[in-house]
Coordinates of C-alpha atoms and ligand atoms in Angstrom, one line a residue:
M105 CA 0.0 0.0 0.1
V106 CA 2.7 2.3 0.9
D107 CA 5.0 1.6 -1.8
D108 CA 2.1 2.0 -4.5
A109 CA 1.0 5.6 -2.6
V110 CA 5.1 6.6 -2.6
T111 CA 5.6 5.3 -6.6
A112 CA 2.0 7.3 -7.4
L113 CA 3.3 10.2 -5.6
R114 CA 6.4 10.1 -7.2
A115 CA 4.7 10.3 -10.5
H116 CA 3.1 13.7 -9.3
L117 CA 6.6 15.4 -7.9
A118 CA 8.2 14.8 -10.9
D119 CA 5.5 15.9 -13.0
A120 CA 5.3 19.1 -11.0
L121 CA 8.8 19.5 -11.0
A122 CA 9.4 18.5 -14.9
E123 CA 11.8 21.7 -15.4
D124 CA 13.4 22.1 -11.8
P125 CA 17.6 21.6 -12.0
Q126 CA 17.6 19.8 -9.0
V127 CA 14.2 17.1 -9.8
V128 CA 16.6 14.4 -9.2
D129 CA 17.9 15.2 -5.4
V130 CA 14.1 16.0 -4.6
L131 CA 13.1 12.3 -5.8
A132 CA 16.1 11.1 -4.2
R133 CA 15.0 12.8 -1.3
W134 CA 10.7 11.3 -1.5
A135 CA 12.5 7.9 -1.9
R136 CA 14.4 8.1 1.0
W137 CA 11.6 9.7 3.2
G138 CA 8.2 9.1 1.7
P139 CA 7.1 6.3 3.6
D140 CA 7.7 7.9 6.8
L141 CA 5.4 10.4 5.7
L142 CA 2.9 8.0 4.8
V143 CA 3.2 5.8 7.3
G144 CA 3.1 8.8 9.9
L145 CA -0.6 10.2 7.9
A146 CA -2.2 7.0 7.7
E147 CA -1.9 6.6 11.9
V148 CA -3.3 10.2 12.9
Y149 CA -5.4 11.2 9.2
P150 CA -6.8 7.9 8.0
G151 CA -9.5 8.3 6.0
H152 CA -8.1 11.5 3.8
A153 CA -7.1 10.2 1.0
D154 CA -6.0 13.9 -0.7
L155 CA -3.9 14.9 2.2
A156 CA -0.4 13.7 1.0
E157 CA -0.7 14.6 -2.3
R158 CA -1.8 18.6 -0.2
L159 CA 1.2 17.9 1.4
L160 CA 3.4 17.0 -1.6
D161 CA 2.0 20.4 -3.2
L162 CA 3.8 22.9 -0.5
V163 CA 6.5 20.8 -0.6
V164 CA 7.3 21.5 -4.4
D165 CA 5.8 25.6 -4.0
A166 CA 8.9 24.9 -0.8
H167 CA 11.5 23.9 -2.9
R168 CA 10.6 26.0 -6.0
A169 CA 11.0 28.9 -4.0
R170 CA 14.3 27.4 -1.9
S171 CA 17.1 29.8 -2.3
E172 CA 20.1 28.4 -4.8
P173 CA 22.9 29.1 -1.2
L174 CA 20.0 27.2 0.6
R175 CA 19.8 24.5 -1.7
A176 CA 23.9 24.7 -1.7
R177 CA 23.5 24.4 2.5
D178 CA 20.9 21.7 2.2
R179 CA 23.5 19.5 0.2
A180 CA 26.5 20.3 2.4
R181 CA 24.1 19.3 5.4
L182 CA 23.0 15.7 3.6
L183 CA 26.7 15.2 3.9
A184 CA 27.4 16.3 6.9
P185 CA 24.3 15.0 9.1
D186 CA 26.0 14.9 12.4
W187 CA 26.2 18.9 12.5
F188 CA 25.0 19.4 15.4
Q189 CA 26.2 16.1 17.1
R190 CA 29.5 16.8 16.5
P191 CA 32.2 18.2 19.9
D192 CA 32.7 21.8 18.0
A193 CA 28.6 22.3 18.7
V194 CA 28.2 24.8 21.5
G195 CA 24.7 26.6 21.1
Y196 CA 23.9 30.1 22.9
A197 CA 19.4 30.8 23.5
C198 CA 19.1 34.8 23.7
Y199 CA 16.6 37.3 23.0
A200 CA 17.2 39.7 20.2
D201 CA 15.7 42.8 21.9
R202 CA 17.7 41.9 25.4
F203 CA 21.0 40.7 23.4
A204 CA 21.3 42.9 20.6
G205 CA 18.0 45.7 20.2
T206 CA 16.8 44.1 16.6
L207 CA 17.5 41.3 14.5
A208 CA 20.5 43.8 12.5
G209 CA 21.9 44.4 16.0
V210 CA 22.4 40.5 16.7
G211 CA 24.3 40.6 13.0
Q212 CA 26.5 42.7 14.7
R213 CA 27.4 40.8 17.7
V214 CA 28.2 37.9 15.6
D215 CA 32.1 38.5 17.1
Y216 CA 31.2 37.7 20.3
L217 CA 29.5 34.9 19.5
R218 CA 32.4 33.4 17.3
E219 CA 35.0 34.3 20.4
L220 CA 32.6 32.2 22.8
G221 CA 32.7 29.3 20.4
V222 CA 29.1 29.7 19.4
T223 CA 27.9 27.1 16.4
Y224 CA 24.3 27.7 16.9
L225 CA 21.6 30.3 18.1
H226 CA 18.4 30.1 19.4
L227 CA 16.5 33.1 19.2
M228 CA 13.9 33.5 21.5
P229 CA 10.3 33.6 19.6
L230 CA 10.8 36.8 17.4
L231 CA 7.6 36.5 15.3
Q232 CA 4.8 38.9 15.9
P233 CA 3.1 38.6 19.1
R234 CA -0.1 39.9 20.6
P235 CA -0.4 43.2 22.0
G236 CA 0.6 43.4 25.8
E237 CA 1.6 40.4 27.2
N238 CA 2.0 37.5 25.6
D239 CA 4.1 35.1 27.6
G240 CA 7.7 36.4 26.0
G241 CA 6.3 35.9 22.1
Y242 CA 5.3 32.0 22.8
A243 CA 1.3 33.7 21.7
V244 CA 2.0 34.5 18.0
M245 CA -0.7 36.5 15.9
D246 CA 1.3 36.5 12.7
Y247 CA 3.6 33.7 11.7
G248 CA 4.4 35.5 8.3
R249 CA 5.9 38.7 10.5
V250 CA 8.9 39.7 12.6
R251 CA 8.0 41.9 15.4
A252 CA 7.7 45.4 14.6
D253 CA 10.6 46.2 16.5
L254 CA 13.1 43.8 15.8
G255 CA 12.9 44.4 11.9
T256 CA 11.3 42.5 9.0
M257 CA 11.2 39.0 7.3
E258 CA 13.8 40.3 5.0
D259 CA 16.1 41.5 8.4
L260 CA 15.6 37.4 9.6
E261 CA 16.8 36.5 6.1
A262 CA 19.7 38.5 5.9
L263 CA 20.9 37.4 9.7
A264 CA 20.5 34.0 8.9
A265 CA 22.7 34.5 5.9
T266 CA 25.6 36.5 7.9
L267 CA 25.2 33.9 10.7
H268 CA 25.8 31.1 7.9
D269 CA 28.6 32.8 6.8
A270 CA 30.3 33.1 10.1
G271 CA 29.2 29.2 10.7
I272 CA 26.4 30.0 12.8
A273 CA 22.9 27.6 12.3
L274 CA 19.7 29.9 13.6
T275 CA 17.4 28.1 15.8
L276 CA 13.8 29.9 15.8
D277 CA 10.7 28.7 17.9
L278 CA 7.9 26.9 16.2
V279 CA 4.7 27.7 18.8
L280 CA 2.4 24.8 17.4
N281 CA 0.6 23.7 20.4
H282 CA -1.4 27.3 20.2
V283 CA -1.5 30.3 18.8
A284 CA -2.3 34.0 20.0
K285 CA -6.3 34.4 20.2
E286 CA -5.6 37.8 17.9
H287 CA -4.2 35.1 15.3
A288 CA -6.2 35.4 11.7
W289 CA -7.8 32.0 12.8
A290 CA -8.6 32.4 16.2
V291 CA -10.5 36.0 14.7
A292 CA -12.0 34.6 11.8
A293 CA -13.5 31.5 14.3
R294 CA -15.0 34.3 16.6
A295 CA -16.5 35.8 13.4
G296 CA -18.5 32.8 13.0
D297 CA -16.1 31.2 10.2
A298 CA -17.2 27.8 10.7
K299 CA -13.7 26.3 8.5
R300 CA -11.6 28.4 11.6
R301 CA -14.0 27.3 14.1
A302 CA -12.1 23.7 13.9
Y303 CA -9.3 24.8 13.9
F304 CA -9.6 24.7 17.7
H305 CA -10.9 23.1 20.1
V306 CA -14.5 24.5 20.8
F307 CA -17.0 23.3 23.3
D308 CA -20.8 24.4 24.0
D309 CA -20.7 23.8 27.3
R310 CA -18.8 22.1 30.5
D311 CA -19.8 18.8 30.1
L312 CA -16.4 17.9 28.4
P313 CA -14.3 20.2 29.7
D314 CA -15.0 19.1 33.0
R315 CA -14.3 15.9 31.9
Y316 CA -11.1 16.5 30.3
E317 CA -10.1 18.4 33.3
A318 CA -10.8 15.4 35.6
T319 CA -7.1 14.5 34.6
L320 CA -5.7 17.5 33.1
P321 CA -2.6 18.9 34.9
E322 CA -2.3 23.1 35.3
V323 CA 0.1 24.7 33.7
F324 CA 0.0 28.0 35.7
P325 CA -1.6 27.0 37.9
D326 CA -0.9 30.9 39.5
F327 CA -2.0 33.4 36.5
A328 CA -4.7 30.6 34.4
P329 CA -5.8 28.5 36.5
G330 CA -8.0 25.5 34.2
N331 CA -7.4 24.7 30.8
F332 CA -10.3 26.4 29.7
T333 CA -11.8 29.5 28.7
W334 CA -15.2 31.0 27.5
D335 CA -15.0 33.1 24.8
E336 CA -18.1 35.7 24.4
E337 CA -17.1 35.9 20.6
L338 CA -17.8 32.3 20.2
A339 CA -20.5 31.4 22.8
A340 CA -18.5 28.5 24.3
W341 CA -15.2 27.4 25.8
V342 CA -12.1 26.9 24.1
W343 CA -9.1 24.6 24.9
T344 CA -6.3 27.2 26.7
T345 CA -3.8 25.1 28.5
F346 CA -1.5 27.9 28.9
N347 CA -2.8 31.7 29.3
A348 CA -6.6 32.4 28.7
W349 CA -5.3 34.8 25.1
Q350 CA -3.1 31.2 23.9
W351 CA -6.4 29.2 22.4
D352 CA -4.8 25.4 21.4
V353 CA -5.1 24.3 17.8
N354 CA -6.8 20.9 16.6
W355 CA -4.3 18.9 15.6
G356 CA -6.9 16.7 14.3
N357 CA -7.9 18.8 11.5
P358 CA -5.9 17.7 8.5
D359 CA -6.1 21.4 7.5
V360 CA -3.9 22.8 10.9
L361 CA -1.4 20.2 9.6
C362 CA -1.2 21.9 6.4
E363 CA -1.0 25.5 7.7
Y364 CA 1.8 24.2 10.4
L365 CA 3.6 22.1 7.0
A366 CA 3.4 25.6 5.2
I367 CA 4.5 27.9 8.3
I368 CA 7.8 25.2 8.7
L369 CA 8.7 25.4 5.2
D370 CA 8.9 29.5 5.0
L371 CA 10.9 29.6 7.9
A372 CA 13.2 27.0 6.5
N373 CA 13.4 29.2 3.1
R374 CA 14.0 32.1 4.9
G375 CA 17.5 30.6 6.1
V376 CA 16.0 29.0 9.5
D377 CA 18.5 25.3 10.4
C378 CA 16.7 24.3 13.4
L379 CA 12.6 25.0 14.4
R380 CA 12.5 24.1 18.3
L381 CA 9.0 22.6 18.7
D382 CA 7.6 24.7 21.3
A383 CA 5.0 22.3 24.0
I384 CA 5.1 19.6 22.0
A385 CA 3.5 17.5 24.1
F386 CA 0.6 19.0 24.4
I387 CA -0.6 19.0 21.0
W388 CA -2.9 15.7 20.7
K389 CA -6.1 15.8 23.2
R390 CA -7.4 12.1 24.9
L391 CA -10.4 12.1 27.1
G392 CA -8.8 10.2 30.5
T393 CA -5.5 11.1 30.1
D394 CA -2.9 14.2 31.0
C395 CA -3.2 15.1 26.9
Q396 CA 0.7 15.2 27.0
N397 CA 2.9 12.6 25.2
Q398 CA 0.3 10.9 23.0
P399 CA 1.2 8.5 20.7
E400 CA -0.3 10.8 17.8
V401 CA 2.5 13.9 18.6
H402 CA 5.1 11.5 17.7
A403 CA 3.1 10.5 14.3
I404 CA 2.6 14.5 13.7
T405 CA 6.1 15.2 14.1
R406 CA 7.2 12.1 11.5
V407 CA 5.1 13.9 9.0
L408 CA 6.5 17.2 9.4
R409 CA 9.7 15.6 9.6
A410 CA 9.7 13.9 6.3
A411 CA 8.1 16.4 4.4
A412 CA 11.2 19.1 5.7
R413 CA 13.2 16.5 5.1
V414 CA 12.5 16.4 1.1
A415 CA 11.6 20.4 0.6
A416 CA 14.1 21.3 3.0
P417 CA 16.9 18.7 4.9
S418 CA 19.1 21.2 6.1
L419 CA 16.5 21.7 8.5
V420 CA 16.3 19.7 11.5
F421 CA 13.7 19.5 14.5
K422 CA 14.0 20.4 18.4
A423 CA 11.8 18.9 21.0
E424 CA 11.2 21.0 23.7
A425 CA 9.4 18.5 26.1
I426 CA 9.4 19.1 29.2
V427 CA 8.1 15.7 30.0
A428 CA 9.0 12.4 32.6
P429 CA 12.1 10.4 31.8
G430 CA 9.7 7.7 30.4
Q431 CA 8.1 9.7 28.1
L432 CA 10.8 11.7 26.8
V433 CA 13.1 9.8 24.7
A434 CA 10.3 8.8 22.4
Y435 CA 10.5 12.4 21.2
L436 CA 14.0 11.2 19.6
G437 CA 12.4 8.1 18.3
R438 CA 11.6 5.0 20.2
G439 CA 10.4 2.3 18.6
E440 CA 8.7 2.5 14.4
H441 CA 10.0 6.2 14.7
A442 CA 13.4 5.8 15.8
G443 CA 15.1 8.2 13.7
R444 CA 12.3 9.7 11.9
V445 CA 10.9 12.4 14.5
S446 CA 13.0 15.5 16.3
D447 CA 16.4 15.4 16.3
L448 CA 17.3 17.4 19.3
A449 CA 15.7 17.1 22.4
Y450 CA 16.2 19.5 25.7
H451 CA 17.4 17.4 28.7
N452 CA 15.4 18.4 31.4
S453 CA 16.2 15.5 33.5
L454 CA 19.8 16.4 33.2
M455 CA 19.5 20.2 34.1
V456 CA 17.3 19.0 37.3
Q457 CA 20.0 16.1 38.7
I458 CA 22.7 19.2 38.3
W459 CA 21.0 21.6 40.2
S460 CA 19.9 18.9 42.9
A461 CA 23.3 17.5 43.1
L462 CA 24.9 20.9 44.2
A463 CA 22.3 21.5 46.5
A464 CA 21.9 18.3 48.4
R465 CA 26.3 18.1 47.6
D466 CA 25.1 14.4 47.1
A467 CA 25.1 13.1 43.2
R468 CA 23.8 9.1 44.1
L469 CA 20.4 10.5 42.8
M470 CA 21.6 11.9 39.7
A471 CA 23.5 8.2 39.2
V472 CA 20.1 6.9 39.7
A473 CA 17.7 9.1 37.3
L474 CA 20.5 9.6 34.8
A475 CA 21.4 5.4 34.3
R476 CA 17.6 4.8 34.0
F477 CA 17.4 6.8 30.4
P478 CA 16.9 4.5 27.0
D479 CA 19.5 5.0 24.8
I480 CA 18.6 7.4 22.1
P481 CA 18.9 6.9 18.2
T482 CA 22.6 7.1 17.4
T483 CA 21.7 9.9 14.8
A484 CA 20.0 12.1 17.5
A485 CA 20.9 14.4 20.3
W486 CA 20.4 16.0 23.6
A487 CA 20.0 19.4 23.8
T488 CA 22.0 20.1 27.1
Y489 CA 21.8 23.2 29.5
L490 CA 22.0 24.7 32.7
R491 CA 19.3 27.3 32.6
C492 CA 17.2 28.2 29.8
H493 CA 14.2 31.0 30.1
D494 CA 12.0 28.8 31.7
D495 CA 11.5 28.2 35.3
I496 CA 12.9 25.1 36.9
G497 CA 10.4 22.5 38.0
W498 CA 11.5 19.8 40.0
A499 CA 10.7 16.9 37.5
I500 CA 12.1 14.2 40.3
D501 CA 10.8 10.7 40.3
D502 CA 9.8 9.2 43.5
D503 CA 10.4 4.9 42.7
D504 CA 14.2 7.5 41.7
C505 CA 14.8 9.1 45.4
A506 CA 13.5 5.6 47.0
A507 CA 16.4 3.3 45.6
I508 CA 18.7 5.7 47.9
G509 CA 16.2 6.2 50.6
W510 CA 15.5 9.5 50.1
N511 CA 11.5 10.5 50.2
G512 CA 10.9 12.2 46.6
Y513 CA 8.0 14.4 48.0
A514 CA 10.6 15.9 51.0
H515 CA 13.4 16.5 48.3
R516 CA 11.4 18.0 46.1
G517 CA 10.6 20.7 49.1
F518 CA 14.0 20.8 50.3
L519 CA 15.1 22.1 46.4
S520 CA 12.2 25.0 46.4
D521 CA 13.1 26.2 50.2
F522 CA 17.3 25.9 49.0
Y523 CA 17.1 27.8 46.0
V524 CA 14.3 30.3 47.5
G525 CA 17.4 30.5 50.2
V526 CA 15.1 30.0 52.9
H527 CA 16.8 27.0 53.8
P528 CA 19.6 27.2 56.7
A529 CA 22.6 25.6 54.2
S530 CA 21.1 27.6 51.0
F531 CA 23.6 29.5 48.9
A532 CA 20.9 30.5 46.3
E533 CA 18.7 33.5 45.6
G534 CA 15.9 32.2 43.5
L535 CA 12.1 33.0 43.0
A536 CA 9.3 30.9 43.9
F537 CA 7.4 29.8 40.5
Q538 CA 3.6 29.0 40.5
E539 CA 3.4 27.7 43.6
N540 CA 0.6 25.2 44.0
P541 CA -1.1 25.0 46.8
V542 CA -3.0 21.9 46.3
T543 CA 0.1 19.5 45.5
G544 CA 3.0 22.0 47.2
D545 CA 4.5 22.4 44.4
R546 CA 7.0 25.4 43.8
R547 CA 8.9 25.8 40.7
I548 CA 12.0 28.6 40.5
S549 CA 13.1 31.3 38.9
G550 CA 16.7 32.9 39.0
T551 CA 19.8 33.0 37.0
A552 CA 22.6 30.2 36.7
A553 CA 24.8 32.9 39.2
S554 CA 22.2 33.9 41.7
L555 CA 21.1 30.1 42.2
A556 CA 24.4 29.2 42.7
G557 CA 25.1 31.8 45.1
L558 CA 27.2 34.5 43.4
G559 CA 25.0 36.8 45.1
Q560 CA 25.4 35.6 48.6
A561 CA 29.4 35.6 48.2
R562 CA 30.4 38.5 50.7
T563 CA 34.4 37.1 49.9
D564 CA 36.6 36.4 46.7
A565 CA 37.6 32.8 48.0
Q566 CA 33.0 32.9 48.0
R567 CA 32.7 34.3 44.7
R568 CA 35.4 31.9 43.3
M569 CA 33.3 29.0 45.0
A570 CA 30.6 30.1 43.4
I571 CA 31.8 30.6 40.0
D572 CA 33.6 27.3 40.6
R573 CA 29.9 25.7 41.0
I574 CA 28.3 27.4 37.9
L575 CA 31.0 26.1 36.0
L576 CA 31.1 22.7 37.3
G577 CA 27.3 22.6 36.0
Y578 CA 28.4 24.2 32.9
A579 CA 31.4 21.2 32.2
M580 CA 28.9 18.7 32.7
V581 CA 26.0 20.0 30.4
L582 CA 29.4 20.3 27.9
G583 CA 30.9 16.6 29.0
F584 CA 27.2 15.3 28.4
G585 CA 27.8 14.5 24.6
G586 CA 25.0 16.5 22.5
I587 CA 24.4 20.0 21.9
P588 CA 24.9 22.5 25.2
L589 CA 23.1 25.9 24.9
I590 CA 24.2 28.3 27.1
H591 CA 21.8 30.9 28.4
M592 CA 22.4 34.5 27.4
G593 CA 24.3 36.0 30.3
D594 CA 26.0 32.9 32.0
E595 CA 28.8 33.2 30.1
L596 CA 29.5 36.5 32.0
A597 CA 28.0 35.4 35.4
L598 CA 25.1 37.6 35.0
R599 CA 23.2 37.9 38.5
N600 CA 19.3 38.1 38.7
D601 CA 17.7 41.3 37.3
E602 CA 16.2 42.9 39.8
G603 CA 14.3 45.4 38.0
W604 CA 12.1 42.4 36.3
A605 CA 8.6 43.8 37.7
A606 CA 9.1 46.9 36.4
V607 CA 7.6 46.7 33.3
P608 CA 3.8 45.9 33.6
E609 CA 3.1 43.2 30.5
Q610 CA 5.9 41.4 32.8
A611 CA 5.1 41.8 36.5
D612 CA 3.1 38.5 37.2
D613 CA 5.7 36.3 35.6
N614 CA 8.7 36.5 37.6
R615 CA 10.6 34.3 35.2
W616 CA 11.6 38.0 33.7
I617 CA 13.9 37.7 36.7
H618 CA 16.6 35.1 34.4
R619 CA 15.8 37.0 31.2
P620 CA 18.3 40.1 31.9
R621 CA 19.6 42.5 29.3
M622 CA 23.1 42.1 27.9
P623 CA 25.2 44.6 29.9
W624 CA 27.5 45.8 27.0
D625 CA 28.8 48.4 29.1
R626 CA 30.2 45.6 31.1
V627 CA 31.4 42.7 29.0
H628 CA 34.9 43.7 28.6
E629 CA 35.3 42.5 32.1
R630 CA 35.5 39.1 30.4
E631 CA 39.2 40.1 29.8
D632 CA 39.9 40.7 33.8
P633 CA 40.8 37.5 35.1
N634 CA 39.9 38.6 38.4
S635 CA 36.4 39.6 37.8
D636 CA 33.1 37.6 38.4
A637 CA 32.8 37.9 34.4
G638 CA 36.3 37.2 33.6
R639 CA 36.5 33.9 35.3
M640 CA 33.4 32.5 34.2
W641 CA 34.0 32.9 30.6
A642 CA 37.9 31.8 31.1
G643 CA 36.3 28.6 32.4
L644 CA 33.5 28.3 29.6
R645 CA 36.1 28.9 27.0
R646 CA 38.3 26.6 28.7
L647 CA 35.7 23.7 28.7
V648 CA 34.4 24.8 24.9
E649 CA 38.1 24.2 23.8
V650 CA 39.1 21.6 25.2
R651 CA 35.2 19.9 24.4
R652 CA 36.3 20.7 20.8
T653 CA 39.3 18.4 20.6
L654 CA 37.3 15.6 22.3
E655 CA 35.7 13.3 19.6
P656 CA 34.8 10.4 22.4
L657 CA 31.9 13.7 22.9
H658 CA 30.3 12.9 18.9
A659 CA 26.4 12.5 20.5
S660 CA 26.8 9.3 18.5
V661 CA 27.7 7.6 21.6
A662 CA 25.9 7.5 24.8
T663 CA 26.6 8.7 28.4
R664 CA 26.6 6.0 31.1
V665 CA 26.3 7.7 34.6
H666 CA 28.1 6.1 37.7
A667 CA 28.0 6.7 41.0
T668 CA 31.1 5.9 43.4
S669 CA 31.1 5.0 47.4
H670 CA 31.6 8.6 48.2
P671 CA 28.1 10.3 47.6
S672 CA 29.7 13.7 46.1
V673 CA 31.2 12.2 43.5
V674 CA 30.1 11.0 40.3
C675 CA 31.7 9.7 36.9
F676 CA 30.4 10.2 33.3
V677 CA 31.5 7.5 31.5
R678 CA 31.6 7.6 27.0
R679 CA 32.8 5.0 25.5
H680 CA 33.8 5.8 21.9
P681 CA 35.7 3.9 18.9
A682 CA 38.2 6.4 18.6
G683 CA 38.8 6.5 22.7
D684 CA 36.9 6.8 26.0
L685 CA 36.4 9.6 28.2
L686 CA 36.1 9.5 31.5
Q687 CA 34.3 12.3 33.3
V688 CA 35.1 13.0 37.3
Y689 CA 32.8 15.6 39.3
N690 CA 32.4 16.5 43.1
V691 CA 28.5 18.0 43.5
S692 CA 30.4 19.6 47.0
D693 CA 31.9 22.4 48.0
A694 CA 34.3 20.0 50.2
T695 CA 37.8 18.2 49.2
V696 CA 36.5 14.6 48.9
A697 CA 38.4 11.8 48.8
V698 CA 37.9 8.3 46.5
P699 CA 38.7 4.9 46.4
L700 CA 41.8 4.8 43.5
G701 CA 39.3 1.5 42.0
D702 CA 36.1 3.4 41.8
I703 CA 37.5 5.6 39.4
A704 CA 40.2 3.7 37.7
G705 CA 37.6 0.9 37.3
H706 CA 36.2 2.7 34.2
G707 CA 39.3 2.0 32.8
P708 CA 43.0 2.5 34.3
E709 CA 44.8 4.2 31.5
L710 CA 42.8 7.2 31.6
T711 CA 44.7 9.4 33.8
L712 CA 45.2 12.7 31.6
D713 CA 42.7 15.4 33.0
R714 CA 42.4 17.6 29.5
L715 CA 40.7 20.1 30.8
A716 CA 43.8 20.8 33.1
N717 CA 46.2 19.2 31.4
R718 CA 47.9 17.1 33.4
S719 CA 47.9 13.7 35.3
V720 CA 45.5 12.7 38.1
T721 CA 47.7 10.7 40.4
P722 CA 46.5 8.6 43.6
Y723 CA 47.6 9.6 47.2
R724 CA 47.5 6.9 49.1
G725 CA 45.5 4.3 47.2
E726 CA 43.0 7.4 46.8
H727 CA 41.3 10.1 44.2
V728 CA 42.0 13.4 46.2
L729 CA 39.2 15.9 44.3
R730 CA 38.8 19.5 45.0
P731 CA 35.1 21.5 45.7
Y732 CA 33.5 21.4 42.4
A733 CA 36.8 19.4 40.6
A734 CA 35.8 18.3 37.5
W735 CA 37.8 15.8 35.7
W736 CA 37.8 15.0 32.0
L737 CA 40.2 12.3 31.7
T738 CA 41.1 10.7 28.7
E739 CA 44.5 8.1 28.0
E740 CA 48.1 10.0 28.7
R741 CA 48.8 10.7 25.2
Ligands
LIG1452 C1 7.4 26.5 26.1 C2 8.0 27.6 26.4 C3 7.7 28.7 27.6 C4 6.2 28.9 27.2 C5 5.0 27.7 27.0 C6 3.9 28.0 26.6 O1 7.4 25.6 27.4 O2 9.5 27.4 26.5 O3 8.1 29.3 28.0 O4 5.4 29.7 28.7 O5 6.3 26.9 26.0 O6 4.1 28.2 24.7

């Protein structure tokens, strides 16, 4: 069946592109990825016989419109499909306005990014959002327009070209779970357009919403309780997982699928290299579930991914699914979807475990939690990070805690107390985000530097200690494999933005405390080795430089995490045909000793610490690790 359809649609493609000089390439790509598209479609949209052809027509239009430089980029990427897996890949995430004012301004800061070693830039939402409150741009009103104060679509294209010339790939958000209620689809729906009304989940009365609510969690219990919003003009309830003005779209409607494919291909043709699939876990709804991670989510991703590969093969997808470990790996493809969905996914668990280990001065939970992760496809990679623009939610599993004799609820409570700074042993200055009185849940806002104690540090030794703590976190982020993402400002150890609440539209969302503006007048401090910024910059630069020389950090092999007999010391082991890499980390502020065998057991020949460029030698049968020590050990050269 699939084979017949692939052949029939091949003829359709061959016809449509008969005049195109690259028709042979497109047909080869269809032969390779067409089956993926058709299998995914059959799973979610059976009975829509014309849908594949509609999608293919969008592919044809996009291919025709694709510029020669981007077609050349496609050919180059097809020869180096592992570009985002390689040890020289380093990401940076920022808001264009907070970083450099405008898109053109970002183009003028490329040298700064290059100096840091950046090869991948994620610009936070920049497509036209609704006026007023817009969830940091995640309430998009027009996918075909850039936010006016940042520039135009032409500026976006120019920036992509500038970045490409500098060896930097561009990532943008694709907000695909919801649109702003001011988006043309929602406006038309309210005006009585039945076709557009069917783009949303609309309910005449509370019957179904109440039944869904019985099993639905709340994402923003504080400022947007519930998952449905009454709309006077619709005279109905509309699904709004996030804020009341973010309307969830109905992916069960094939028209919605086509609309989003057109948006994806348009962005690819502007020069976007990677799309961050925002809140992807939520796009399929099923009664009686939490309406996250439904199987259809992966089949839909597979369809979109396959279509994009035919039209614009240099484009990759990054899943933003902040979900439990057992569900997360599916976003990189499990079972029949392996290697066919997103190329990248955020490793939320690694991030949470780093902060948990630093607070507890104990890495045993990290070892248990990370060891449970199944392997990911060899063609995929994690996006690893210490901080991002969002809050930190304590995604810590009760069973993992029980495995080391801890109580999950108590540990999550400890972490919240610790990071808001009320726990007596705390070094942190964070804020509680979305305190949920029902579940006792408290998430955390704050920059890496403030959470790691730089604000509380009084003496030079304490400041050094705080920087070492951030650098330890970044050593794990860069050492794990995959693309490490630096959250803007972390490279200079920027502390909380205390003025965050002064902007009225931001005042009830304290995530703005960790979304500072780039202090360009202070950036020169990175050259002062005795300043916080200088120490942070030098440490991070060192990690980036060493990393790019270490082939074992290629994301095609997995990191295995092992506890040692000292609770504060954990090993990351990477076995690679090019040579093994053993990382040893002390997550505590104390000097600790570990029996030699706990470390040498992973490879007695792995004794050269590439970060310090010296051999580690045991003392009386033990390895001694300084506070927050990070070793990246290979064989001696
Ligand atoms: C993602 C974004 C977050 C936003 C949400 C809704 O989780 O990272 O900032 O609030 O999606 O779009």
